[in-house]
Coordinates of C-alpha atoms and ligand atoms in Angstrom, one line a residue:
X640 CA 58.1 -37.5 246.7
X641 CA 56.7 -40.5 247.6
X642 CA 55.4 -41.8 251.1
X643 CA 53.4 -45.5 252.3
X644 CA 50.6 -44.6 253.2
X645 CA 48.9 -48.3 253.6
X646 CA 51.1 -52.0 251.9
X647 CA 48.2 -50.9 249.1
X648 CA 48.6 -47.2 248.1
X649 CA 51.5 -44.9 247.8
X650 CA 51.4 -41.0 247.6
X651 CA 53.3 -38.9 245.0
X652 CA 53.1 -34.8 246.1
X653 CA 53.6 -33.2 242.6
X654 CA 55.5 -30.1 243.1
X655 CA 52.3 -27.4 243.3
X656 CA 51.9 -25.7 246.6
X657 CA 49.5 -23.1 247.0
X658 CA 46.9 -21.7 249.5
X659 CA 44.1 -24.1 247.6
X660 CA 46.5 -27.2 247.0
X661 CA 48.1 -27.2 250.4
X662 CA 51.5 -28.7 249.8
X663 CA 50.3 -29.6 246.7
X664 CA 48.1 -32.0 244.9
X665 CA 49.0 -36.0 245.6
X666 CA 49.0 -38.2 243.2
X667 CA 48.4 -42.0 244.2
X668 CA 49.7 -45.2 243.1
X669 CA 47.2 -48.3 244.2
X670 CA 48.2 -52.1 243.9
X671 CA 47.4 -54.9 245.8
X672 CA 50.5 -55.9 247.3
X673 CA 52.5 -58.4 244.9
X674 CA 50.0 -57.6 242.4
X675 CA 51.9 -56.7 238.3
X676 CA 50.2 -53.6 237.8
X677 CA 48.5 -50.4 239.3
X678 CA 46.2 -48.4 239.0
X679 CA 47.2 -44.5 239.6
X680 CA 45.0 -41.7 240.8
X681 CA 44.9 -38.1 239.5
X682 CA 48.3 -37.8 237.8
X683 CA 48.6 -33.9 238.8
X684 CA 50.1 -30.9 236.7
X685 CA 52.0 -31.0 233.7
X686 CA 55.7 -31.8 235.2
X687 CA 57.6 -34.0 234.1
X688 CA 59.6 -33.9 237.2
X689 CA 56.4 -34.8 239.2
X690 CA 56.0 -37.6 235.6
X691 CA 59.1 -39.3 236.5
X692 CA 58.7 -39.6 239.8
X693 CA 55.0 -41.7 239.9
X694 CA 56.1 -43.4 237.8
X695 CA 58.8 -45.1 239.8
X696 CA 56.5 -45.0 242.6
X697 CA 55.1 -48.3 240.0
X698 CA 58.2 -49.6 240.4
X699 CA 58.3 -51.8 237.1
X700 CA 54.7 -52.7 237.6
X701 CA 52.4 -52.1 234.9
X702 CA 50.0 -49.2 234.6
X703 CA 46.0 -50.5 234.1
X704 CA 44.2 -47.7 234.6
X705 CA 44.8 -43.9 235.7
X706 CA 41.2 -42.0 237.3
X707 CA 40.6 -38.5 237.8
X708 CA 38.9 -37.8 240.7
X709 CA 37.6 -34.4 238.4
X710 CA 39.0 -32.5 236.0
X711 CA 40.4 -29.1 237.6
X712 CA 44.1 -28.7 236.5
X713 CA 45.6 -29.8 239.1
X714 CA 44.7 -33.0 239.6
X715 CA 43.9 -33.2 235.0
X716 CA 46.3 -30.9 233.5
X717 CA 48.9 -34.4 233.4
X718 CA 46.6 -37.1 233.2
X719 CA 46.6 -37.3 229.4
X720 CA 50.2 -37.1 229.1
X721 CA 50.2 -39.5 231.9
X722 CA 48.5 -41.7 230.0
X723 CA 49.7 -41.8 226.9
X724 CA 53.5 -42.3 228.1
X725 CA 52.3 -45.8 230.4
X726 CA 49.8 -46.6 228.0
X727 CA 46.9 -47.1 230.1
X728 CA 43.3 -46.0 229.2
X729 CA 42.3 -43.0 231.2
X730 CA 39.0 -43.2 233.2
X731 CA 37.0 -39.8 234.6
X732 CA 33.5 -38.9 234.9
X733 CA 33.1 -35.7 233.4
X734 CA 32.4 -35.5 229.8
X735 CA 34.8 -35.8 226.8
X736 CA 38.2 -36.8 229.0
X737 CA 37.6 -40.7 228.9
X738 CA 39.8 -42.8 226.9
X739 CA 38.3 -45.2 224.2
X740 CA 37.8 -48.5 226.4
X741 CA 38.0 -47.0 230.1
X742 CA 35.3 -47.9 231.6
X743 CA 32.4 -46.2 232.8
X744 CA 32.4 -44.3 235.9
X745 CA 29.1 -42.6 236.1
X746 CA 27.7 -45.8 235.5
X747 CA 29.1 -47.2 239.3
X748 CA 30.0 -44.6 241.3
X749 CA 27.3 -43.1 243.8
X750 CA 29.2 -41.1 245.2
X751 CA 29.4 -37.7 242.9
X752 CA 29.2 -34.2 242.3
X753 CA 29.0 -32.0 239.6
X754 CA 32.0 -33.7 237.4
X755 CA 33.8 -34.2 240.5
X756 CA 33.9 -38.7 242.2
X757 CA 35.4 -40.2 244.9
X758 CA 37.5 -44.0 245.1
X759 CA 36.8 -46.6 247.4
X760 CA 39.5 -48.6 248.5
X761 CA 37.0 -51.2 250.3
X762 CA 40.8 -53.3 251.3
X763 CA 41.8 -50.2 253.1
X764 CA 38.7 -49.5 254.3
X765 CA 39.3 -46.1 253.2
X766 CA 38.0 -43.6 250.4
X767 CA 39.7 -41.1 247.8
X768 CA 38.2 -37.7 248.2
X769 CA 39.7 -35.9 245.7
X770 CA 38.6 -32.1 246.3
X771 CA 35.9 -33.5 248.2
X772 CA 37.3 -33.8 251.6
X773 CA 41.3 -33.2 251.9
X774 CA 43.5 -33.9 254.4
X775 CA 43.2 -30.4 256.4
X776 CA 41.3 -27.9 256.4
X777 CA 37.7 -27.2 254.6
X778 CA 37.0 -27.4 250.4
X779 CA 36.2 -25.0 248.6
X780 CA 32.8 -25.5 246.7
X781 CA 32.7 -23.2 243.6
X782 CA 29.9 -21.2 242.1
X783 CA 28.7 -21.9 239.5
X784 CA 30.1 -25.4 238.7
X785 CA 29.7 -27.1 242.7
X786 CA 26.7 -26.8 244.0
X787 CA 26.0 -26.7 247.4
X788 CA 22.8 -29.0 248.1
X789 CA 24.7 -31.8 245.5
X790 CA 27.7 -31.7 248.1
X791 CA 26.0 -31.9 251.3
X792 CA 24.6 -35.7 249.8
X793 CA 27.8 -36.3 248.9
X794 CA 29.6 -36.0 252.3
X795 CA 26.4 -37.9 253.4
X796 CA 26.8 -41.1 251.0
X797 CA 30.7 -40.9 251.5
X798 CA 29.6 -41.3 255.3
X799 CA 27.1 -44.4 254.5
X800 CA 30.3 -46.1 253.5
X801 CA 31.8 -45.9 257.5
X802 CA 35.4 -45.7 256.1
X803 CA 37.9 -44.9 258.9
X804 CA 40.8 -43.6 256.7
X805 CA 40.1 -40.7 253.7
X806 CA 43.3 -40.1 251.3
X807 CA 42.9 -36.5 250.1
X808 CA 43.8 -34.9 247.3
X809 CA 45.7 -32.4 249.4
X810 CA 47.2 -32.7 252.6
X811 CA 47.7 -35.6 255.0
X812 CA 46.1 -39.0 255.1
X813 CA 42.8 -38.3 257.2
X814 CA 42.9 -41.2 259.9
X815 CA 39.2 -40.8 261.5
X816 CA 37.3 -40.1 258.3
X817 CA 34.2 -40.6 259.8
X818 CA 34.5 -37.7 262.4
X819 CA 36.2 -36.1 259.4
X820 CA 33.2 -36.1 257.3
X821 CA 31.2 -35.2 260.1
X822 CA 32.7 -32.1 261.1
X823 CA 32.6 -30.8 257.2
X824 CA 28.5 -31.5 257.4
X825 CA 28.8 -28.9 260.2
X826 CA 31.1 -26.5 259.2
X827 CA 28.5 -26.1 256.2
X828 CA 25.4 -26.4 258.6
X829 CA 27.4 -23.4 260.1
X830 CA 28.3 -21.2 256.5
X831 CA 25.1 -21.2 256.2
X832 CA 23.7 -20.2 259.3
X833 CA 26.6 -17.1 258.8
X834 CA 25.3 -16.3 255.1
X835 CA 21.7 -16.1 256.6
X836 CA 22.5 -14.1 259.6
X837 CA 24.6 -11.5 257.5
X838 CA 20.8 -11.3 255.1
X839 CA 19.5 -11.2 257.9
X840 CA 21.9 -7.7 259.1
X841 CA 21.5 -6.3 255.7
X842 CA 24.3 -7.5 253.3
X843 CA 23.1 -7.5 250.1
X844 CA 25.7 -8.6 247.5
X845 CA 28.2 -11.9 248.2
X846 CA 31.3 -9.2 249.4
X847 CA 28.8 -8.2 251.7
X848 CA 28.5 -11.3 252.7
X849 CA 32.2 -12.7 252.6
X850 CA 34.1 -9.3 254.3
X851 CA 31.3 -10.5 257.3
X852 CA 31.3 -14.2 257.5
X853 CA 35.5 -14.4 256.7
X854 CA 36.0 -11.0 258.1
X855 CA 39.3 -13.8 260.0
X856 CA 40.7 -15.2 256.7
X857 CA 43.2 -14.2 254.7
X858 CA 42.1 -11.8 252.2
X859 CA 43.8 -13.5 249.2
X860 CA 41.2 -16.7 249.5
X861 CA 38.3 -13.7 249.6
X862 CA 37.5 -14.5 245.9
X863 CA 37.3 -18.6 246.3
X864 CA 35.5 -17.7 249.8
X865 CA 33.1 -15.8 247.7
X866 CA 32.3 -18.7 245.0
X867 CA 31.3 -20.4 247.9
X868 CA 28.9 -17.7 249.5
X869 CA 27.5 -18.1 245.5
X870 CA 27.1 -21.6 245.8
X871 CA 25.5 -21.2 249.7
X872 CA 22.6 -18.9 247.9
X873 CA 22.2 -20.9 244.6
X874 CA 21.0 -23.4 247.3
X875 CA 19.4 -21.2 250.0
X876 CA 17.4 -19.5 246.7
X877 CA 16.7 -23.3 245.2
X878 CA 14.7 -24.0 248.7
X879 CA 13.2 -21.2 248.8
X880 CA 14.3 -18.8 251.9
X881 CA 16.2 -16.5 250.4
X882 CA 14.9 -14.8 247.2
X883 CA 17.7 -12.9 244.3
X884 CA 16.6 -9.9 242.2
X885 CA 16.9 -10.8 238.1
X886 CA 20.4 -9.5 238.3
X887 CA 21.4 -12.7 240.6
X888 CA 23.9 -10.3 242.4
X889 CA 21.8 -9.1 245.4
X890 CA 19.9 -11.2 247.3
X891 CA 17.6 -11.0 250.2
X892 CA 15.6 -13.7 252.9
X893 CA 12.3 -14.7 251.5
X894 CA 9.4 -12.1 252.8
X895 CA 12.4 -9.7 253.6
X896 CA 11.8 -7.9 250.1
X897 CA 9.3 -5.5 250.5
X898 CA 10.0 -4.7 254.3
X899 CA 10.2 -1.4 254.8
X900 CA 13.3 0.4 256.4
X901 CA 12.4 0.8 259.7
X902 CA 11.6 4.5 260.0
X903 CA 13.5 6.9 261.5
X904 CA 13.4 7.8 265.4
X905 CA 11.7 10.6 265.2
X906 CA 9.0 9.3 263.5
X907 CA 8.2 6.4 266.1
X908 CA 4.7 6.4 267.2
X909 CA 4.0 6.5 270.0
X910 CA 3.9 3.4 272.5
X911 CA 6.3 1.8 269.9
Ligands
ZN1684 ZN1 43.3 -30.1 243.9

């Protein structure tokens, strides 16, 4: 299913809906109006019908480059086959993915975290955000690949571009780009405060923290939420605000580790 998002951008929706991919992965065909060639971003899952729909959206124009925002299967599984099919180089920031002769994305693109990068389309005042910022809801920063500090820094970089619109890897076009990114930053700060509050309340393991912080969220999403909580804990540990035991499975607020349990009521000293 393809849809024009601007005079330069066509979105082709992949048939892989799920709680994490929303309606499915967005594959983009990008070209200046009147240009004879296009760039394809995130060919999506290995699905022949989808690949054909993307070729159709190219409208007979040659594909000069295939780009990956990142290498999760829902974006990249079909990428090599698609690039081969259309005879285009494949470029990605993740090592081992780019084909010979493809441009080196690591050199020029500042909006990158882990294996993820975003692509700016200055003519549309737009940024293709992959899984970095979604069309709806919030993204999952997964531990151990996802680093919450990197993620927050990359959102700040995205904000610095002052985009007007975002073309996300899942969900609809985001017309209020700056407000959405600011919302993501605020959401992450809230989550971090909730993780700290859960530790202060006595939770020790990521699962305990998830049970408290994500109590309102569908249980099917709790494993993903746990990876996100771990990403927060790694950031907080690096900042020295949280301490983990040697197993890396139990966490305390730094300074709380040696604190005694409160004494039983009967043992309370007079005047306490
Ligand atoms: Zn995705």
